[in-house]
Short mmCIF file of C-alpha atoms and ligand atoms in Angstrom, two decimals:
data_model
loop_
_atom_site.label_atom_id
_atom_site.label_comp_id
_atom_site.label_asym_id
_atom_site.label_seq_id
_atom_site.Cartn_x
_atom_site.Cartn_y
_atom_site.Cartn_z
CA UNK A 1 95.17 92.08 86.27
CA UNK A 2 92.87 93.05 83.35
CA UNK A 3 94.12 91.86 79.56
CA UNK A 4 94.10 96.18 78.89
CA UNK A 5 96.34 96.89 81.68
CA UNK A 6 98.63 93.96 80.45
CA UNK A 7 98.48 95.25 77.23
CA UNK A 8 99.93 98.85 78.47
CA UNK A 9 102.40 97.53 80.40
CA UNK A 10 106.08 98.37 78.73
CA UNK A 11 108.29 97.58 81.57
CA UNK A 12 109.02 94.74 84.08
CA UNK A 13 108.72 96.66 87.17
CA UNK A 14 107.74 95.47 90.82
CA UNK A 15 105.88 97.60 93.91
CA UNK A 16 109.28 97.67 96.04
CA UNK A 17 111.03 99.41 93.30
CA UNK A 18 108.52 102.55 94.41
CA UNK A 19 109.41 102.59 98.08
CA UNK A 20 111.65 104.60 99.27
CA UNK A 21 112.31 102.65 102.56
CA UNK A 22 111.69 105.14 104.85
CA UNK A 23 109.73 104.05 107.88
CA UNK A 24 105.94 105.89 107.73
CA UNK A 25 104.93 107.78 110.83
CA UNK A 26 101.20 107.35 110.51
CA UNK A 27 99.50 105.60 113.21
CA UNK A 28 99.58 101.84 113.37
CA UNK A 29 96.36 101.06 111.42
CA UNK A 30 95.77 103.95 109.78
CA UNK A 31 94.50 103.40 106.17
CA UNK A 32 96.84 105.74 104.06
CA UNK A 33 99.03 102.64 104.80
CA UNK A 34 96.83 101.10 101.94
CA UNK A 35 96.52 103.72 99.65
CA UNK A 36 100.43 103.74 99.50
CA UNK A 37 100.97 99.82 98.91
CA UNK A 38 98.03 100.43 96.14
CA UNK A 39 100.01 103.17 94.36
CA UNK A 40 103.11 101.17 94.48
CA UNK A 41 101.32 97.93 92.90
CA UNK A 42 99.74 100.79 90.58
CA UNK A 43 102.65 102.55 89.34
CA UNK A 44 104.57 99.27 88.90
CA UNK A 45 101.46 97.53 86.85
CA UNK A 46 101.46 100.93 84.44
CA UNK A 47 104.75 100.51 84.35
CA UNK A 48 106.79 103.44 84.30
CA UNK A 49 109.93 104.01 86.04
CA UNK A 50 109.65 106.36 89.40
CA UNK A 51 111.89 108.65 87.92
CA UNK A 52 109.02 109.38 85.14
CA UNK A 53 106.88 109.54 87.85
CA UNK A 54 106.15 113.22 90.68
CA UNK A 55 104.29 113.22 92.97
CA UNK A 56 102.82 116.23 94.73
CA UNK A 57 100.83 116.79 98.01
CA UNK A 58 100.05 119.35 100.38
CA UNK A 59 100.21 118.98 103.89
CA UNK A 60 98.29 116.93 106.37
CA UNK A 61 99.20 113.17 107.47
CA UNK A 62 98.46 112.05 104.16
CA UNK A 63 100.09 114.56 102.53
CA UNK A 64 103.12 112.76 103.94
CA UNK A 65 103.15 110.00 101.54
CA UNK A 66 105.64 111.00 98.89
CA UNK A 67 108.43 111.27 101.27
CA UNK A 68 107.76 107.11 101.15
CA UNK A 69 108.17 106.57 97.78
CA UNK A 70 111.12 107.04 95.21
CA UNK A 71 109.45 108.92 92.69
CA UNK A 72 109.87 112.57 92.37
CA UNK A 73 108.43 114.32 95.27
CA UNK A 74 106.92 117.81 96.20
CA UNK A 75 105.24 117.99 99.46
CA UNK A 76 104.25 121.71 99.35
CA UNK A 77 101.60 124.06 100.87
CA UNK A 78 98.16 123.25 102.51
CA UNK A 79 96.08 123.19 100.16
CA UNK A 80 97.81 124.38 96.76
CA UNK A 81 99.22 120.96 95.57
CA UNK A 82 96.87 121.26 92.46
CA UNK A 83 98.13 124.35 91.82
CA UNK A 84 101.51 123.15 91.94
CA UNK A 85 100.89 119.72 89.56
CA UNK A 86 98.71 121.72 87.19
CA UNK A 87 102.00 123.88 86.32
CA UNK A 88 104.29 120.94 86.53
CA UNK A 89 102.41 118.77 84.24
CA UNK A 90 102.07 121.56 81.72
CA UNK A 91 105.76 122.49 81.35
CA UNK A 92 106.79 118.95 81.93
CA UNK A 93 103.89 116.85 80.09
CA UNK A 94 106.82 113.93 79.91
CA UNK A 95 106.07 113.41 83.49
CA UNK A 96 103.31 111.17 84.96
CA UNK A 97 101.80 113.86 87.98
CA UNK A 98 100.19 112.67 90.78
CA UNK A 99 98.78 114.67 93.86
CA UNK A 100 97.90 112.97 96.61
CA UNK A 101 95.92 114.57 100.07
CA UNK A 102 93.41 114.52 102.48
CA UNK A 103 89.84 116.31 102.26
CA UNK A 104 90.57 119.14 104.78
CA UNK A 105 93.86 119.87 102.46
CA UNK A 106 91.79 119.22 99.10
CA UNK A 107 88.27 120.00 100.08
CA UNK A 108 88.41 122.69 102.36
CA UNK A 109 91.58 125.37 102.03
CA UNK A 110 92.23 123.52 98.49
CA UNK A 111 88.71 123.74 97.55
CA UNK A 112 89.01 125.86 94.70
CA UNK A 113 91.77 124.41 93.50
CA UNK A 114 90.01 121.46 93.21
CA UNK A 115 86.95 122.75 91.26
CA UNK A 116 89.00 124.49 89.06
CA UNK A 117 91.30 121.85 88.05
CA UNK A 118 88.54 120.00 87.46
CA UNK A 119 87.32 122.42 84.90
CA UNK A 120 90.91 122.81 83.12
CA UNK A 121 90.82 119.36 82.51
CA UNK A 122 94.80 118.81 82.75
CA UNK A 123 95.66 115.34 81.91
CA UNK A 124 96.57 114.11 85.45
CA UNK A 125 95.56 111.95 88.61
CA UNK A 126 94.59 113.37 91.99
CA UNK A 127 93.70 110.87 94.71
CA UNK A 128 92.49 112.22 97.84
CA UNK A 129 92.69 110.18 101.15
CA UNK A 130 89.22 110.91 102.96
CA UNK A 131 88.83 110.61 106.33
CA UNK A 132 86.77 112.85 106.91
CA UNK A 133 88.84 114.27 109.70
CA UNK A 134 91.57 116.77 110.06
CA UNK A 135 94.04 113.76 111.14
CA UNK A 136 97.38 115.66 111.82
CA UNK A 137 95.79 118.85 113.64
CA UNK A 138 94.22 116.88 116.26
CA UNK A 139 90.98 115.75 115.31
CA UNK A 140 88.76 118.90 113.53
CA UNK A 141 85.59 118.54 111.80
CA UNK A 142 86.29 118.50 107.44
CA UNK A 143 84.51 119.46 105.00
CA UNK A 144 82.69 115.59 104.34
CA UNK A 145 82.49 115.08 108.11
CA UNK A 146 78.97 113.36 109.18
CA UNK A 147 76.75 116.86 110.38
CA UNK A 148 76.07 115.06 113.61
CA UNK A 149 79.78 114.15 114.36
CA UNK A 150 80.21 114.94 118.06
CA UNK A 151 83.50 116.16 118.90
CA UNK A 152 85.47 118.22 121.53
CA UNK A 153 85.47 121.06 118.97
CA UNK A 154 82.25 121.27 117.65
CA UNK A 155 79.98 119.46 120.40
CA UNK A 156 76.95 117.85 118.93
CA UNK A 157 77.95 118.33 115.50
CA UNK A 158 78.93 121.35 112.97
CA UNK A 159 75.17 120.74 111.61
CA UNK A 160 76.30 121.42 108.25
CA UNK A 161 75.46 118.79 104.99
CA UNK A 162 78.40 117.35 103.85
CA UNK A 163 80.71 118.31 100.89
CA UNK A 164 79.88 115.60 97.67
CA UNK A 165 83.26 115.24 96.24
CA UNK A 166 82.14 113.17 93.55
CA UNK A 167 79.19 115.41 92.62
CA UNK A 168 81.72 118.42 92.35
CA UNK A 169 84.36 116.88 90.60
CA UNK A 170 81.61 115.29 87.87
CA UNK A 171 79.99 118.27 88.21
CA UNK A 172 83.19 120.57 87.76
CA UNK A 173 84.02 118.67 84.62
CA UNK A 174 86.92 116.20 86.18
CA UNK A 175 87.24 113.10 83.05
CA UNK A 176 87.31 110.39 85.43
CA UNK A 177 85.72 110.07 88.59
CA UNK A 178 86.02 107.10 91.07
CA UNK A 179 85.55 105.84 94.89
CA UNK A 180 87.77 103.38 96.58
CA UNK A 181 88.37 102.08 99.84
CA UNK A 182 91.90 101.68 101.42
CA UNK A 183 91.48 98.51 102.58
CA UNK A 184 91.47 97.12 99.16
CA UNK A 185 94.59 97.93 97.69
CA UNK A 186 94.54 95.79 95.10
CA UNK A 187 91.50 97.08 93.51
CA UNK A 188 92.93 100.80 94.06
CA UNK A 189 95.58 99.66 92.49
CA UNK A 190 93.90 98.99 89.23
CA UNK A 191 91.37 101.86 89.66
CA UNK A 192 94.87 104.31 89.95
CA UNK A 193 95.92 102.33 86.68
CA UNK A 194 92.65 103.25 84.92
CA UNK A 195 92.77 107.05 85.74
CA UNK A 196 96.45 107.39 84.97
CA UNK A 197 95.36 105.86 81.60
CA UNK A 198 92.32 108.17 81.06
CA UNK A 199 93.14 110.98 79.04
CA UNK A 200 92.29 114.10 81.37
CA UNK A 201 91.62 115.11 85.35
CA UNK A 202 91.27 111.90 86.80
CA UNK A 203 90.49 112.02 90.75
CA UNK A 204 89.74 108.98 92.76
CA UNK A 205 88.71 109.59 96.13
CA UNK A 206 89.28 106.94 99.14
CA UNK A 207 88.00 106.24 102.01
CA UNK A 208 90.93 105.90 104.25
CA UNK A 209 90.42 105.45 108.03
CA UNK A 210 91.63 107.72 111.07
CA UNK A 211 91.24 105.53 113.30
CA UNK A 212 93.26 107.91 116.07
CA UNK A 213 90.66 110.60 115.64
CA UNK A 214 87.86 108.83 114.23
CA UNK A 215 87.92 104.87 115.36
CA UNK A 216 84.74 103.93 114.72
CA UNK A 217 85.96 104.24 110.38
CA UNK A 218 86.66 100.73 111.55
CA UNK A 219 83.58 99.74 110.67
CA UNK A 220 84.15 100.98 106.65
CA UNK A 221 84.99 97.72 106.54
CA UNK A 222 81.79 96.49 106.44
CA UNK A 223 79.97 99.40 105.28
CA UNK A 224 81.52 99.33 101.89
CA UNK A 225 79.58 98.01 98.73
CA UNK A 226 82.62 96.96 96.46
CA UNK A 227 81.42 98.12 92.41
CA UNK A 228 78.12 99.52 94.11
CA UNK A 229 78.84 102.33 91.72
CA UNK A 230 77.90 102.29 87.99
CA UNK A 231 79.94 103.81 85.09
CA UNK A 232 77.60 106.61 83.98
CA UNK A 233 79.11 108.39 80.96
CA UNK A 234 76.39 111.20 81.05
CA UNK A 235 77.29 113.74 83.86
CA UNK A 236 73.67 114.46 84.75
CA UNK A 237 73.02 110.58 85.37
CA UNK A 238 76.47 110.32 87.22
CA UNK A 239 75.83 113.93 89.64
CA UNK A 240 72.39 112.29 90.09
CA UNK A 241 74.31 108.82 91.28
CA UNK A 242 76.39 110.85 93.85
CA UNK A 243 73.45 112.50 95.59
CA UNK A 244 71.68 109.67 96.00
CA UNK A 245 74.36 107.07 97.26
CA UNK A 246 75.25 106.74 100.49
CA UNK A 247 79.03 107.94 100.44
CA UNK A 248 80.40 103.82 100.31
CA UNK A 249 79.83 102.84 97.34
CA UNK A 250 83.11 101.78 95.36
CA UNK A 251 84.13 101.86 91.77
CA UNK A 252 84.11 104.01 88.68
CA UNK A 253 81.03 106.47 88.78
CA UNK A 254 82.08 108.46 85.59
CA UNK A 255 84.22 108.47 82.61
CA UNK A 256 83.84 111.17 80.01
CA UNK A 257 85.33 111.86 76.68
CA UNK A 258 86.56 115.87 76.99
CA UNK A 259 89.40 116.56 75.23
CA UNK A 260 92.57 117.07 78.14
CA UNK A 261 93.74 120.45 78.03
CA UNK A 262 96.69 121.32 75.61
CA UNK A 263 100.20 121.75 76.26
CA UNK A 264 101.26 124.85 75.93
CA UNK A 265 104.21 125.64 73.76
CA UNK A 266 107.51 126.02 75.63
CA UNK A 267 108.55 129.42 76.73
CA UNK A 268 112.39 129.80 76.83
CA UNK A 269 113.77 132.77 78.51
CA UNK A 270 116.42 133.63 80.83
CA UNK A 271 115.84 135.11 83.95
CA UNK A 272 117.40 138.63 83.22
CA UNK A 273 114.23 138.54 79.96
CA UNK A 274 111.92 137.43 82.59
CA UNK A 275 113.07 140.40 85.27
CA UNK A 276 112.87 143.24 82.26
CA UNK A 277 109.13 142.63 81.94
CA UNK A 278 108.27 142.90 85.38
CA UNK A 279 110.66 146.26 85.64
CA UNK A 280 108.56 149.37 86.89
C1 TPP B 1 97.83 127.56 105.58
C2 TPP B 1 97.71 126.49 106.61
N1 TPP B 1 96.57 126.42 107.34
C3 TPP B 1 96.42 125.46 108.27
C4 TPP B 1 97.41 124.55 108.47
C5 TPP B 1 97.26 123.52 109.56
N2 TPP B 1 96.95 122.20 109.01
C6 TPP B 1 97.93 121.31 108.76
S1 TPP B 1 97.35 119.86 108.18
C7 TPP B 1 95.75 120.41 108.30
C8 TPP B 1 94.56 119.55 107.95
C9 TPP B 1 94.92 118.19 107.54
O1 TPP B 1 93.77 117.46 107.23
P1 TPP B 1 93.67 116.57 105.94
O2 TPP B 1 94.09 117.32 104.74
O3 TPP B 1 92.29 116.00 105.90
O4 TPP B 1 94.77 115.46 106.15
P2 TPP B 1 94.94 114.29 107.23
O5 TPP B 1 95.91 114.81 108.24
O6 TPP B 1 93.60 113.97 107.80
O7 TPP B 1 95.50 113.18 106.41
C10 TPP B 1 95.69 121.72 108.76
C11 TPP B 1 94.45 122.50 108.97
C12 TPP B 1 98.58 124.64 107.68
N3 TPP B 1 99.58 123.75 107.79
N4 TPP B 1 98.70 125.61 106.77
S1 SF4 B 2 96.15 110.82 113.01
FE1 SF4 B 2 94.70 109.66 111.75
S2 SF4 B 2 95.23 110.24 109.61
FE2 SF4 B 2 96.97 110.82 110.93
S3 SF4 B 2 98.37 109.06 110.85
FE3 SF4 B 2 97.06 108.80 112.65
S4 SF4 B 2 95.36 107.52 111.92
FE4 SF4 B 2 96.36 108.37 110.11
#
């Protein structure tokens, strides 16, 4: 543990305290398994309590994971869990919000979610599990599958260049930008720590194996160049860094200093107010 997350720590708090005990359905060996016990270590080295703490997600396998932990939990619609956070955290900026997903939920039918909540800037963390497979529908090309990906769907390939999540979200205007692999936990853990910290959109995206649908992500764990990436606080310098790396290298690729978006002042009305200005 770093001396600055140390220093932010305000409660005694252990990585049990955020599970929820239910058993996880995912496949034996599947790597979300990692990117929960990393947000568990995570949330308990920030150290606030899960009840200061929702998480949202969409659906998909990942999408699954809140139902595992005790914070609050929203599993919602594919592909509109950062619509979701984006109003929760803005009426309820007490609470920590974090969306968790998988690239077909946030790359593909949550696309422009993503881009956009990227541009607003909302002081949040989104973490998307990458597999770059559609995991619980049975094995479909996603949006950062390899072109050349032969499958029963699309054989030889879907031919088409890969979604850059980094690029976009740098690109987009996302704070804090960063790649992890699930087989680390302990360094997502720390990385999850650092966005939750950064004031603004903070996304990490992890490589997290299928390795039902797509066994050969076995070999990520070789393939992976642990702080390969460089902190680049210049967005040009940083989109140029995501073009030009292969897709496995880890760390922070880009911290920025925009101002998060403001909270906006608290509306109260009852619902009979609320139903008179929609009346025709
Ligand atoms: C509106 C809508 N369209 C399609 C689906 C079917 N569907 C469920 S999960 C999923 C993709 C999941 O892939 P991903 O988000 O990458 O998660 P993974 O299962 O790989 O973790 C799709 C297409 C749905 N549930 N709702
Ligand atoms: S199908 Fe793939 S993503 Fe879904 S639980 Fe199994 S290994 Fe994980």
């Amino acid at each position: 543990m770093t001396a600055t997350i140390e220093a932010h720590c305000v409660r005694e708090l252990a990585a049990k305290d955020f599970s929820s005990g239910a058993h996880p359905i995912w496949c034996p060996g599947c790597g979300d398994y990692g990117v929960l016990a990393a947000l568990e270590r995570g949330l308990a080295l920030h150290g606030r309590p899960s009840h200061e703490v929702a998480l949202i997600s969409g659906i998909g396998c990942s999408s699954r994971l809140p139902a595992y932990m005790t914070c609050y939990g929203f599993h919602g619609v594919h592909g509109r869990a950062l619509a979701f956070a984006t109003g929760l955290k803005l009426t309820r900026p007490e609470l920590e919000v974090i969306t968790v997903g998988g690239d077909g939920d946030g790359y593909s039918i949550g696309g422009n979610h993503f881009i956009h909540a990227c541009r607003r800037n909302v002081d949040m963390l989104y973490v998307v599990m990458d597999n770059r497979v559609y995991g619980m529908t049975k094995g479909q090309p996603s949006p950062t599958t390899e072109p050349d990906w032969d499958s029963e769907i699309a054989p030889g390939g879907i031919g088409l260049r890969p979604f850059n999540p980094l690029a976009v979200a740098v690109a987009s205007g996302a704070n804090f930008v960063a790649r992890a692999f699930s087989g680390h936990p302990d360094a997502l853990a720390e990385l999850i720590v650092e966005g939750i910290r950064w004031p603004g959109f903070a996304f990490i995206e992890v490589l997290s194996p299928c390795i039902t649908f797509r066994p050969e992500e076995f070999d990520w764990k070789a393939k992976v160049q642990p702080s390969g990436l460089k902190i680049e606080d210049d967005r040009a310098a940083a989109i140029a860094a995501a073009l030009a790396d292969d897709g496995f290298s880890l760390g922070v690729l880009y911290k920025g200093e925009r101002a998060p978006a403001p909270t906006p002042k608290p509306v109260m009305a009852s619902m009979m107010e609320i139903e008179a200005q929609f009346a025709l």
